[in-house]
Amino acid sequence: QQQVKQSPQSLIVQKGGISIINCAYENTAFDYFPWYQQFPGKGPALLIAIRPDVSEKKEGRFTISFNKSAKQFSLHIMDSQPGDSATYFCAASWSADGLTFGKGTHLIIQP
Amino acid sequence: ETGVTQSPTHLIKTRGQQVTLRCSSQSGHNTVSWYQQALGQGPQFIFQYYREEENGRGNFPPRFSGLQFPNYSSELNVNALELDDSALYLCASSLGFVGTNEQFFGPGTRLTVL
């Protein structure tokens, strides 16, 4: 049972454009929603995270939008740069449980 | 301050063998979690250790077991290896439980089962 569904699987964006990745979850007990960035040969690195009491959180060029009623959240990367090319994972967790990850989005930023 | 380190980097085993993977948590972190990442997939939670005790487990069989030591380093043991166990194994540390604290991931151990 896939509890966190992520789309799209791959995404190509022009330099300077906005990259948007979406996730939907099923478990209403989830109360922590992070986004991770992973480069080849590296472990995932936390980009930004949000809790359900907030509808939006912005850190630099990265913004999370959260819709509790729809059980959806998304990552927006503004002014996308070639260095942003990586695989992005949304995740969710509750209480003392581990993270449940989406399947990932392979993002390519074209110069 | 050193980050999360894992050893070995790569490992090749044959079906039926046993393997031990090691993780050193980030300085000051008392919680270690292990994840399995198959090629092209997101990481899957195996289990979490807090103060040397297992505290939370994902959908993995008992042949996946672990330990956490007093210095908060950790081991992942997998018995009776199967071909499907081939994956990148990630260790992550945090100060407290995942839901309330940021997890820092190591670079992983790539396990190949032949």
mmCIF file of N, CA and C in Angstrom, chain A residues 32 36 38 41-44 46 51 89 93 95-99 101-103, chain B residues 35 37 40-43 45 48 55 90 97-100 102-103 105-107:
data_model
loop_
_atom_site.group_PDB
_atom_site.id
_atom_site.type_symbol
_atom_site.label_atom_id
_atom_site.label_comp_id
_atom_site.label_asym_id
_atom_site.label_seq_id
_atom_site.Cartn_x
_atom_site.Cartn_y
_atom_site.Cartn_z
ATOM 1 N N TYR A 32 3.911 15.519 9.745
ATOM 2 C CA TYR A 32 5.202 16.109 9.390
ATOM 3 C C TYR A 32 5.468 15.754 7.941
ATOM 4 N N TYR A 36 12.899 16.060 0.353
ATOM 5 C CA TYR A 36 14.318 15.747 0.305
ATOM 6 C C TYR A 36 14.829 15.863 -1.124
ATOM 7 N N GLN A 38 18.032 14.493 -3.562
ATOM 8 C CA GLN A 38 19.076 13.479 -3.609
ATOM 9 C C GLN A 38 19.840 13.560 -4.923
ATOM 10 N N GLY A 41 24.620 8.984 -5.945
ATOM 11 C CA GLY A 41 25.691 8.568 -5.053
ATOM 12 C C GLY A 41 25.673 9.203 -3.684
ATOM 13 N N LYS A 42 24.643 9.981 -3.403
ATOM 14 C CA LYS A 42 24.535 10.660 -2.111
ATOM 15 C C LYS A 42 23.251 10.244 -1.386
ATOM 16 N N GLY A 43 23.244 10.468 -0.066
ATOM 17 C CA GLY A 43 22.010 10.259 0.674
ATOM 18 C C GLY A 43 21.087 11.456 0.505
ATOM 19 N N PRO A 44 19.806 11.284 0.804
ATOM 20 C CA PRO A 44 18.865 12.405 0.701
ATOM 21 C C PRO A 44 19.227 13.517 1.678
ATOM 22 N N LEU A 46 17.626 17.097 3.500
ATOM 23 C CA LEU A 46 16.387 17.834 3.752
ATOM 24 C C LEU A 46 16.435 19.216 3.106
ATOM 25 N N ARG A 51 4.360 21.458 8.686
ATOM 26 C CA ARG A 51 3.402 20.751 9.548
ATOM 27 C C ARG A 51 1.995 21.187 9.155
ATOM 28 N N PHE A 89 12.209 13.888 -3.358
ATOM 29 C CA PHE A 89 11.277 12.989 -2.687
ATOM 30 C C PHE A 89 10.424 13.768 -1.695
ATOM 31 N N SER A 93 5.394 11.608 7.960
ATOM 32 C CA SER A 93 5.536 10.736 9.132
ATOM 33 C C SER A 93 4.584 11.215 10.226
ATOM 34 N N SER A 95 4.130 10.893 14.707
ATOM 35 C CA SER A 95 4.606 10.466 16.014
ATOM 36 C C SER A 95 6.027 9.946 15.924
ATOM 37 N N ALA A 96 6.287 8.751 16.428
ATOM 38 C CA ALA A 96 7.631 8.198 16.471
ATOM 39 C C ALA A 96 7.922 7.288 15.291
ATOM 40 N N ASP A 97 7.040 7.263 14.297
ATOM 41 C CA ASP A 97 7.232 6.388 13.156
ATOM 42 C C ASP A 97 8.287 6.948 12.206
ATOM 43 N N GLY A 98 8.808 6.109 11.325
ATOM 44 C CA GLY A 98 9.771 6.562 10.341
ATOM 45 C C GLY A 98 9.089 7.313 9.217
ATOM 46 N N LEU A 99 9.901 7.823 8.301
ATOM 47 C CA LEU A 99 9.384 8.553 7.154
ATOM 48 C C LEU A 99 8.825 7.586 6.103
ATOM 49 N N PHE A 101 8.181 7.634 2.207
ATOM 50 C CA PHE A 101 8.599 8.425 1.062
ATOM 51 C C PHE A 101 7.724 8.162 -0.156
ATOM 52 N N GLY A 102 7.620 9.185 -1.029
ATOM 53 C CA GLY A 102 7.079 8.980 -2.356
ATOM 54 C C GLY A 102 8.129 8.302 -3.225
ATOM 55 N N LYS A 103 7.777 8.016 -4.470
ATOM 56 C CA LYS A 103 8.683 7.286 -5.350
ATOM 57 C C LYS A 103 9.730 8.177 -6.012
ATOM 58 N N TYR B 35 16.936 2.769 6.375
ATOM 59 C CA TYR B 35 16.034 2.712 5.242
ATOM 60 C C TYR B 35 16.657 1.862 4.140
ATOM 61 N N GLN B 37 16.635 1.530 0.007
ATOM 62 C CA GLN B 37 16.234 2.233 -1.218
ATOM 63 C C GLN B 37 16.573 1.371 -2.422
ATOM 64 N N GLY B 40 15.706 3.320 -8.288
ATOM 65 C CA GLY B 40 14.588 4.044 -8.876
ATOM 66 C C GLY B 40 13.389 4.226 -7.968
ATOM 67 N N GLN B 41 13.542 3.899 -6.682
ATOM 68 C CA GLN B 41 12.437 4.009 -5.729
ATOM 69 C C GLN B 41 12.791 4.946 -4.579
ATOM 70 N N GLY B 42 11.791 5.317 -3.817
ATOM 71 C CA GLY B 42 12.044 6.085 -2.616
ATOM 72 C C GLY B 42 12.497 5.180 -1.485
ATOM 73 N N PRO B 43 13.192 5.731 -0.506
ATOM 74 C CA PRO B 43 13.616 4.929 0.648
ATOM 75 C C PRO B 43 12.416 4.358 1.397
ATOM 76 N N PHE B 45 11.275 2.703 5.114
ATOM 77 C CA PHE B 45 11.655 2.644 6.522
ATOM 78 C C PHE B 45 11.766 1.205 7.000
ATOM 79 N N GLN B 48 13.785 1.999 13.600
ATOM 80 C CA GLN B 48 14.391 3.146 14.262
ATOM 81 C C GLN B 48 14.874 2.707 15.644
ATOM 82 N N ASN B 55 12.489 1.254 18.314
ATOM 83 C CA ASN B 55 11.317 2.073 18.577
ATOM 84 C C ASN B 55 10.665 2.419 17.248
ATOM 85 N N LEU B 90 20.365 3.073 3.666
ATOM 86 C CA LEU B 90 20.624 4.403 4.205
ATOM 87 C C LEU B 90 20.418 4.425 5.715
ATOM 88 N N PHE B 97 12.848 11.762 17.969
ATOM 89 C CA PHE B 97 12.077 11.046 16.972
ATOM 90 C C PHE B 97 11.914 11.831 15.683
ATOM 91 N N VAL B 98 11.679 11.087 14.604
ATOM 92 C CA VAL B 98 11.589 11.646 13.267
ATOM 93 C C VAL B 98 10.523 12.716 13.159
ATOM 94 N N GLY B 99 9.372 12.471 13.695
ATOM 95 C CA GLY B 99 8.247 13.377 13.491
ATOM 96 C C GLY B 99 8.454 14.764 14.043
ATOM 97 N N THR B 100 9.423 14.925 14.921
ATOM 98 C CA THR B 100 9.626 16.228 15.533
ATOM 99 C C THR B 100 11.011 16.791 15.270
ATOM 100 N N GLU B 102 14.624 16.933 12.537
ATOM 101 C CA GLU B 102 15.198 16.696 11.227
ATOM 102 C C GLU B 102 16.098 15.468 11.239
ATOM 103 N N GLN B 103 15.972 14.657 10.194
ATOM 104 C CA GLN B 103 16.845 13.507 10.014
ATOM 105 C C GLN B 103 17.961 13.849 9.045
ATOM 106 N N PHE B 105 20.833 12.145 6.671
ATOM 107 C CA PHE B 105 21.144 10.863 6.053
ATOM 108 C C PHE B 105 22.633 10.731 5.745
ATOM 109 N N GLY B 106 23.113 9.495 5.844
ATOM 110 C CA GLY B 106 24.446 9.171 5.386
ATOM 111 C C GLY B 106 24.431 8.879 3.896
ATOM 112 N N PRO B 107 25.600 8.590 3.306
ATOM 113 C CA PRO B 107 25.687 8.350 1.863
ATOM 114 C C PRO B 107 25.195 6.978 1.439
#
